[in-house]
Structure formats: structure tokens, C-alpha cells
Short mmCIF file of C-alpha atoms in Angstrom, two decimals:
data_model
loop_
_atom_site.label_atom_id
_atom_site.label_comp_id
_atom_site.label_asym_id
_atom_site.label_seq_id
_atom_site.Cartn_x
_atom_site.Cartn_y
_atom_site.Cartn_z
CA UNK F 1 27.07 173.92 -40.15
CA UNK F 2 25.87 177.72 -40.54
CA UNK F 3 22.69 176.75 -41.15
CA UNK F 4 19.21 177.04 -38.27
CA UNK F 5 16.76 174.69 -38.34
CA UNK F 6 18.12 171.88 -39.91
CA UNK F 7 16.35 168.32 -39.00
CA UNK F 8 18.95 165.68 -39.77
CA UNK F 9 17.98 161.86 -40.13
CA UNK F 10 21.65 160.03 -39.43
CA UNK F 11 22.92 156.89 -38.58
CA UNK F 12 25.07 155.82 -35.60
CA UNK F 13 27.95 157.69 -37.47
CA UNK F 14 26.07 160.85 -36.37
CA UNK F 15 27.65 160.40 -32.93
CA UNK F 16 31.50 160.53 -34.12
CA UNK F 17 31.76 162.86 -36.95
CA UNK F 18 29.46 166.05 -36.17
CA UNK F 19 30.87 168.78 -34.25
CA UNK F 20 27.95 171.56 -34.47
CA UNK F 21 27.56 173.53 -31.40
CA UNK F 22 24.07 174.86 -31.16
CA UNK F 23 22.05 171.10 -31.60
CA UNK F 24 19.50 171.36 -29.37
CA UNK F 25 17.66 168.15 -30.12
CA UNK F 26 18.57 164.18 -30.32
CA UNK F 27 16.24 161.65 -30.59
CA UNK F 28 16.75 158.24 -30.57
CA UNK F 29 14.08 156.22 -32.68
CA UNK F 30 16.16 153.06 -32.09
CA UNK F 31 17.87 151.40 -29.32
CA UNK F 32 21.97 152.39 -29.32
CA UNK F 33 24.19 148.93 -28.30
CA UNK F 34 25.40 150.54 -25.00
CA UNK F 35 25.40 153.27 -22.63
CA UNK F 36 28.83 154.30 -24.64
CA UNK F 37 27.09 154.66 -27.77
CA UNK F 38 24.56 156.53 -26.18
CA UNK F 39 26.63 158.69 -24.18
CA UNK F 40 28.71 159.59 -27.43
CA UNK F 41 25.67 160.19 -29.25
CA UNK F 42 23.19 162.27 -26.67
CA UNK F 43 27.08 164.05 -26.62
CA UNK F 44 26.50 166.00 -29.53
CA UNK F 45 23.86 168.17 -28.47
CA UNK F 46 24.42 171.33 -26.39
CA UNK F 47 28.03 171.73 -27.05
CA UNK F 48 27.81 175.29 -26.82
CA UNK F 49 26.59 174.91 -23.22
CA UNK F 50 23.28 176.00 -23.78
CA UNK F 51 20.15 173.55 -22.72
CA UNK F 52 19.53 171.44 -25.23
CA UNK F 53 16.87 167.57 -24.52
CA UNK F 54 17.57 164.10 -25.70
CA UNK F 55 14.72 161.53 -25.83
CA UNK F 56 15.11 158.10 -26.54
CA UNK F 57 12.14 155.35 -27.57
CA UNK F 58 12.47 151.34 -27.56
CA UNK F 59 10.47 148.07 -26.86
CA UNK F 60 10.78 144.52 -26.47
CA UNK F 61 10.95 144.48 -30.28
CA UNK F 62 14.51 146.52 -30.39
CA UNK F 63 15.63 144.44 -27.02
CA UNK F 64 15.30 141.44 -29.00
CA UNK F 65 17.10 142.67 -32.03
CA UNK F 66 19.76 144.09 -30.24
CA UNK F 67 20.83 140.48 -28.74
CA UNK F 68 19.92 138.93 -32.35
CA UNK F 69 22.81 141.26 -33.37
CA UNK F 70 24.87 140.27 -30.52
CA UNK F 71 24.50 136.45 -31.28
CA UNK F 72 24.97 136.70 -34.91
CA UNK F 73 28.15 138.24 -34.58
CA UNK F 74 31.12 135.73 -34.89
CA UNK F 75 33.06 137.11 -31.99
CA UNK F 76 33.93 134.89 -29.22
CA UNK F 77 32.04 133.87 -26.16
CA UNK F 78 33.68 136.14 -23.76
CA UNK F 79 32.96 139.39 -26.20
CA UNK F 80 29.06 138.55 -26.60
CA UNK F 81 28.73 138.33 -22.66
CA UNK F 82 30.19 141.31 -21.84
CA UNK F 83 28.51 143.41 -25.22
CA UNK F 84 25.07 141.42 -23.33
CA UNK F 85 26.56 143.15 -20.02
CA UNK F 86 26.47 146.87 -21.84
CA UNK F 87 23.20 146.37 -23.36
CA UNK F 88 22.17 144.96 -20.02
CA UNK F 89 23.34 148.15 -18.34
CA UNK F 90 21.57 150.70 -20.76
CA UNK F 91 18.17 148.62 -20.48
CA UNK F 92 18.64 149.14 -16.52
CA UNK F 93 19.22 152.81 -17.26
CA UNK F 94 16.19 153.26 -19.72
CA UNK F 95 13.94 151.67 -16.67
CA UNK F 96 15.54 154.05 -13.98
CA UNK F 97 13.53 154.67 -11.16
CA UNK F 98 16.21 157.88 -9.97
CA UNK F 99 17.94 160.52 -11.56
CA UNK F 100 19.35 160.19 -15.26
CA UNK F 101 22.54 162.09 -14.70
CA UNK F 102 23.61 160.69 -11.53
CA UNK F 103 22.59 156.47 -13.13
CA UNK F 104 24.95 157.67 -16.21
CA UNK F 105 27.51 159.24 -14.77
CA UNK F 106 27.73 155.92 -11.97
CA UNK F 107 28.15 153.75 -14.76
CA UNK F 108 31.38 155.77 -15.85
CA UNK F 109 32.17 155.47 -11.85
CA UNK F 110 31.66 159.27 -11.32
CA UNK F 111 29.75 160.64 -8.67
CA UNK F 112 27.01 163.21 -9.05
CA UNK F 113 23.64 165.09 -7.22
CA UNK F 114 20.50 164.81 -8.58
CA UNK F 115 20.39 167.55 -12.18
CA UNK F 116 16.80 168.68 -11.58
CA UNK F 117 16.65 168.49 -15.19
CA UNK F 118 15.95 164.93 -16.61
CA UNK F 119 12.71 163.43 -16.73
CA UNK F 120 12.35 161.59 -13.54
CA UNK F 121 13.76 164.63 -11.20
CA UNK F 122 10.85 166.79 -12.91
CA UNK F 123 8.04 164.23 -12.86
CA UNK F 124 9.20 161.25 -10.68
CA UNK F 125 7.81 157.88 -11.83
CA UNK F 126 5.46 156.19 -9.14
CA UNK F 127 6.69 152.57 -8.40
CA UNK F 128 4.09 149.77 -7.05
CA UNK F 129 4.82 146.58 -5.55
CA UNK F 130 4.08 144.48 -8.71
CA UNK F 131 5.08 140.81 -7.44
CA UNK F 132 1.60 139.68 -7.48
CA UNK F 133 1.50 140.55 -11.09
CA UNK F 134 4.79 139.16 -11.99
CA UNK F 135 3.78 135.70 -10.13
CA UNK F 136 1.54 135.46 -13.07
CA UNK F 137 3.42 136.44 -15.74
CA UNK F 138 6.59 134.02 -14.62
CA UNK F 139 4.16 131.26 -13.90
CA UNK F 140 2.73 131.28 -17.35
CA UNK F 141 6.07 131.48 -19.03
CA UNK F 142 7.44 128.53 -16.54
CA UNK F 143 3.80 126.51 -17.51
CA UNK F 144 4.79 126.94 -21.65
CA UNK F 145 8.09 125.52 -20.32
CA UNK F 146 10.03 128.90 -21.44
CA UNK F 147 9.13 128.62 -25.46
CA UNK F 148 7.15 131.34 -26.34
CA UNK F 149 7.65 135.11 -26.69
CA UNK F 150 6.26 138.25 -25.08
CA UNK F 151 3.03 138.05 -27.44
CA UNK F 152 1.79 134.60 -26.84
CA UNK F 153 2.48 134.78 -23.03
CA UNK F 154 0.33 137.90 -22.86
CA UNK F 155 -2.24 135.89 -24.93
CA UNK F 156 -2.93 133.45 -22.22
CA UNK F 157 -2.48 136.14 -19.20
CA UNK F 158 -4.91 137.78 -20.84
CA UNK F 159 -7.46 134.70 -21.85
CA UNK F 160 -7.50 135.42 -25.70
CA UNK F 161 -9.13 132.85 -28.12
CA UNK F 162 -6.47 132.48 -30.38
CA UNK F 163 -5.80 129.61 -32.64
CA UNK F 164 -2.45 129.14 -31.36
CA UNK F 165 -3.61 128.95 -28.11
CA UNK F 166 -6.36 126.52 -29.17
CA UNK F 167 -3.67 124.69 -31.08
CA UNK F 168 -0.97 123.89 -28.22
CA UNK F 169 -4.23 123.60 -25.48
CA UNK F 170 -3.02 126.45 -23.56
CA UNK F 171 -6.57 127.44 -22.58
CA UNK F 172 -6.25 124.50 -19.63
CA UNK F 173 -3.30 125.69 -18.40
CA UNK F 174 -3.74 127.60 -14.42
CA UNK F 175 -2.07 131.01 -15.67
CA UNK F 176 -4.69 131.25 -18.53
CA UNK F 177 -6.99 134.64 -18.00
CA UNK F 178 -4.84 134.81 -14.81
CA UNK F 179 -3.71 138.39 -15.92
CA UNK F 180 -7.17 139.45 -17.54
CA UNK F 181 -7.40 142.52 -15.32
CA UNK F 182 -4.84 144.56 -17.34
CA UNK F 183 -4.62 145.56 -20.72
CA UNK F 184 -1.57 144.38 -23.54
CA UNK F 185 0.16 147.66 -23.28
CA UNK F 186 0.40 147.12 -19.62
CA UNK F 187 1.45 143.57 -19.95
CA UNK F 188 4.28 144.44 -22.67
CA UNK F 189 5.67 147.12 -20.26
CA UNK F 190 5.54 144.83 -17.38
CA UNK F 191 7.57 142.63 -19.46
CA UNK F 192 10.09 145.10 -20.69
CA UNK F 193 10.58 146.03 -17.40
CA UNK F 194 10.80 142.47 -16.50
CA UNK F 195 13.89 142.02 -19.14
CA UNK F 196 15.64 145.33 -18.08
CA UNK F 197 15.58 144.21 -14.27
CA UNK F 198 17.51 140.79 -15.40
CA UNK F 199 14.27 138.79 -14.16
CA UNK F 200 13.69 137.57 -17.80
CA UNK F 201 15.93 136.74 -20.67
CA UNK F 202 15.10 137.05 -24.09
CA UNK F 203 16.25 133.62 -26.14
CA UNK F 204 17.79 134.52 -29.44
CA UNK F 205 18.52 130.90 -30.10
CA UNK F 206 14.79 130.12 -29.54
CA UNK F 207 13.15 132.69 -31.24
CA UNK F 208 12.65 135.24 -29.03
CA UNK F 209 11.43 132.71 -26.34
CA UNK F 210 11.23 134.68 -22.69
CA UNK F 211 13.21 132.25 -19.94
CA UNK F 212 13.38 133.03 -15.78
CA UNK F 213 16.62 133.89 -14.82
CA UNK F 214 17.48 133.09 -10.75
CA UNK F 215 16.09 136.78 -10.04
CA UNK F 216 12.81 135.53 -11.68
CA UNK F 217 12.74 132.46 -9.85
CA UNK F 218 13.23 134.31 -6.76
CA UNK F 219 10.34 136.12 -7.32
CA UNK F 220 7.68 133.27 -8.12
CA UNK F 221 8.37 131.83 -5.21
CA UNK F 222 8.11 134.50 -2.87
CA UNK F 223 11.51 135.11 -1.90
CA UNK F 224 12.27 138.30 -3.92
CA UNK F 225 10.17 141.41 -4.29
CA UNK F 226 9.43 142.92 -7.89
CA UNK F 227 8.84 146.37 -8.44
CA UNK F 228 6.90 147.73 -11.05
CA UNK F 229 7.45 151.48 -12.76
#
């Protein structure tokens, strides 16, 4: 507790039992279940009021195994929607467009101004019109009739030779090469994006299989606007 310069690998617990004033650094390396968890947890640094930065990393891969967790537990119905709802709600804060403090401290229904501090007040992100983009990307998933995940999808956007393609004759499908333009990294974002916004779901029950939701649907067809960070 006396100690400086400690680096301290923890789990979860990390966020209810340590009471050390002067940390100055937490990093997330996995996705917490909730903005509560994360709250809690970010809550441990800076307690002696000096500045102190949190940073947080995730992709589609910890999306998916945070609902696999949320489906495999035996609670009821009603508890997996609304533990869905929270991760929902940190997912839609990891993709903010606008200040960090002021989307946490809304979701706790407490107003705020802009900190000046977080990432996007220093360096805002630039957000595109990306509909076009996500015309294709829906339209592929809606042509595979919803039963593939986030790597075979980008496979056909992106008009790869693979045997599963091959296989399942995706290569005749409209959508295939549709999305050749952009590379896989861009792709995966848009998709992670895609999930955060509620314009895809990812299906636990089917493997990790990405489905349109009625946002999504909006978009392909032109009635709804997607916007890209």
C-alpha cells in the first residue's frame, strides 16, 4: 500500500477491495459486464484527487463472449435481457461520438459539461456518413440468411477465395467483393460499431451468427441513416 511503482495484474475483485490513493493507471485488457462494473473499477484510480487515465481495449471477440456468459447463465429471462441492456449500454459508451464524462455520468441520470479531459474532448473522433457501406455489409449478412459471423461476412465483402466460401457457393452471391475497397480491420470496426449501435446482434445460440435488428433493417432500405466513427 506504501509501496511506488507497483504494476498489479487483478481480476474484477480489483474494483471492490483496493483502497490505495495515489493509482494513477487502470487498464482494462478485457471487456467489464456493465457500465457499473466499469464505473466501480476505473473508481479506484485517482482517489487522492490527483489526475490519474483509464484506458480500456475490446473487440467483437469479447462482445461475443460477454453475451456467451450472459446466455449460459441459468438466470431467468427477464435477468439476461436487462444484464443484455447493461452490456448494451457500455458498448454504446465505448463507441461514443461525445464526451466520456458527460455519456457516464447520463447513464447514472446526472448531468454534466463537457471534462476537457477524456479522449474525444482532446482529439474528437471524425464521423462519416457510412450507410453506403453498411448497405453492403447488412445485405451480405441478410443474403447468408443471418448464419455466419463477423469473419466469414467480411470474407465475401471483401471477395476472398476461401474454401468455405467455395464450399457454401457464396462467390455468386450480389454482396460478394461488394466491400473490396476497404481493408479487414476496417470491416471488423465497421461491424463493432455496427453491434454497439443495436443495428446488429450477435447470436449466441447460433454461434456467433450476426442478425439485423429493425435499426438494421431500417438502414438497408434507406429509411435510416448510419454513421460511421
Amino acid at each position: 500500500m506504501a509501496e511506488e511503482a507497483v504494476v498489479m495484474v487483478a481480476t474484477i475483485a480489483f474494483g471492490m477491495g483496493i483502497d490505495k490513493p495515489d493509482i494513477r493507471y487502470v487498464f482494462h485488457l478485457n471487456l467489464p459486464g456493465s457500465i457499473e462494473s466499469y464505473y466501480q473499477e476505473i473508481g479506484r484510480a485517482g482517489r487522492d484527487g490527483l489526475p490519474a487515465e483509464v484506458q480500456m481495449l475490446y473487440g467483437l471477440d469479447d462482445i461475443r463472449m460477454r453475451r456467451q456468459f450472459i446466455v449460459q447463465d441459468d438466470a431467468n429471462g427477464d435477468h439476461q435481457r436487462r444484464e443484455h441492456q447493461r452490456l448494451d449500454a457500455l458498448l454504446a459508451y465505448g463507441e461514443a461520438s461525445r464526451c466520456r464524462r458527460m455519456a457516464l455520468l447520463e447513464y447514472f441520470a446526472q448531468e454534466s459539461s463537457p471534462c476537457g479531459n477524456c479522449d474525444v474532448c482532446q482529439a474528437p473522433p471524425v464521423v462519416i456518413d457510412g450507410t453506403a457501406e453498411a448497405q453492403r455489409l447488412l445485405s451480405a449478412i441478410t443474403h447468408t440468411r443471418e448464419s455466419f459471423g463477423a469473419a466469414h461476412i467480411v470474407d465475401i465483402l471483401r471477395g476472398a477465395d476461401t474454401e468455405k466460401i467455395r464450399m457454401r457457393g457464396h462467390e455468386r452471391l450480389l454482396s460478394f467483393g461488394s466491400g473490396h475497397a476497404h481493408a479487414k480491420p476496417y470491416w471488423l470496426a465497421f461491424i463493432r460499431q455496427a453491434v454497439a449501435g443495436g443495428y446488429l446482434i450477435i447470436d449466441i445460440e447460433r454461434y456467433g451468427a450476426l442478425k439485423l435488428t429493425d435499426k438494421g433493417r431500417a438502414v438497408m432500405s434507406g429509411e435510416e441513416t448510419f454513421y460511421f466513427r
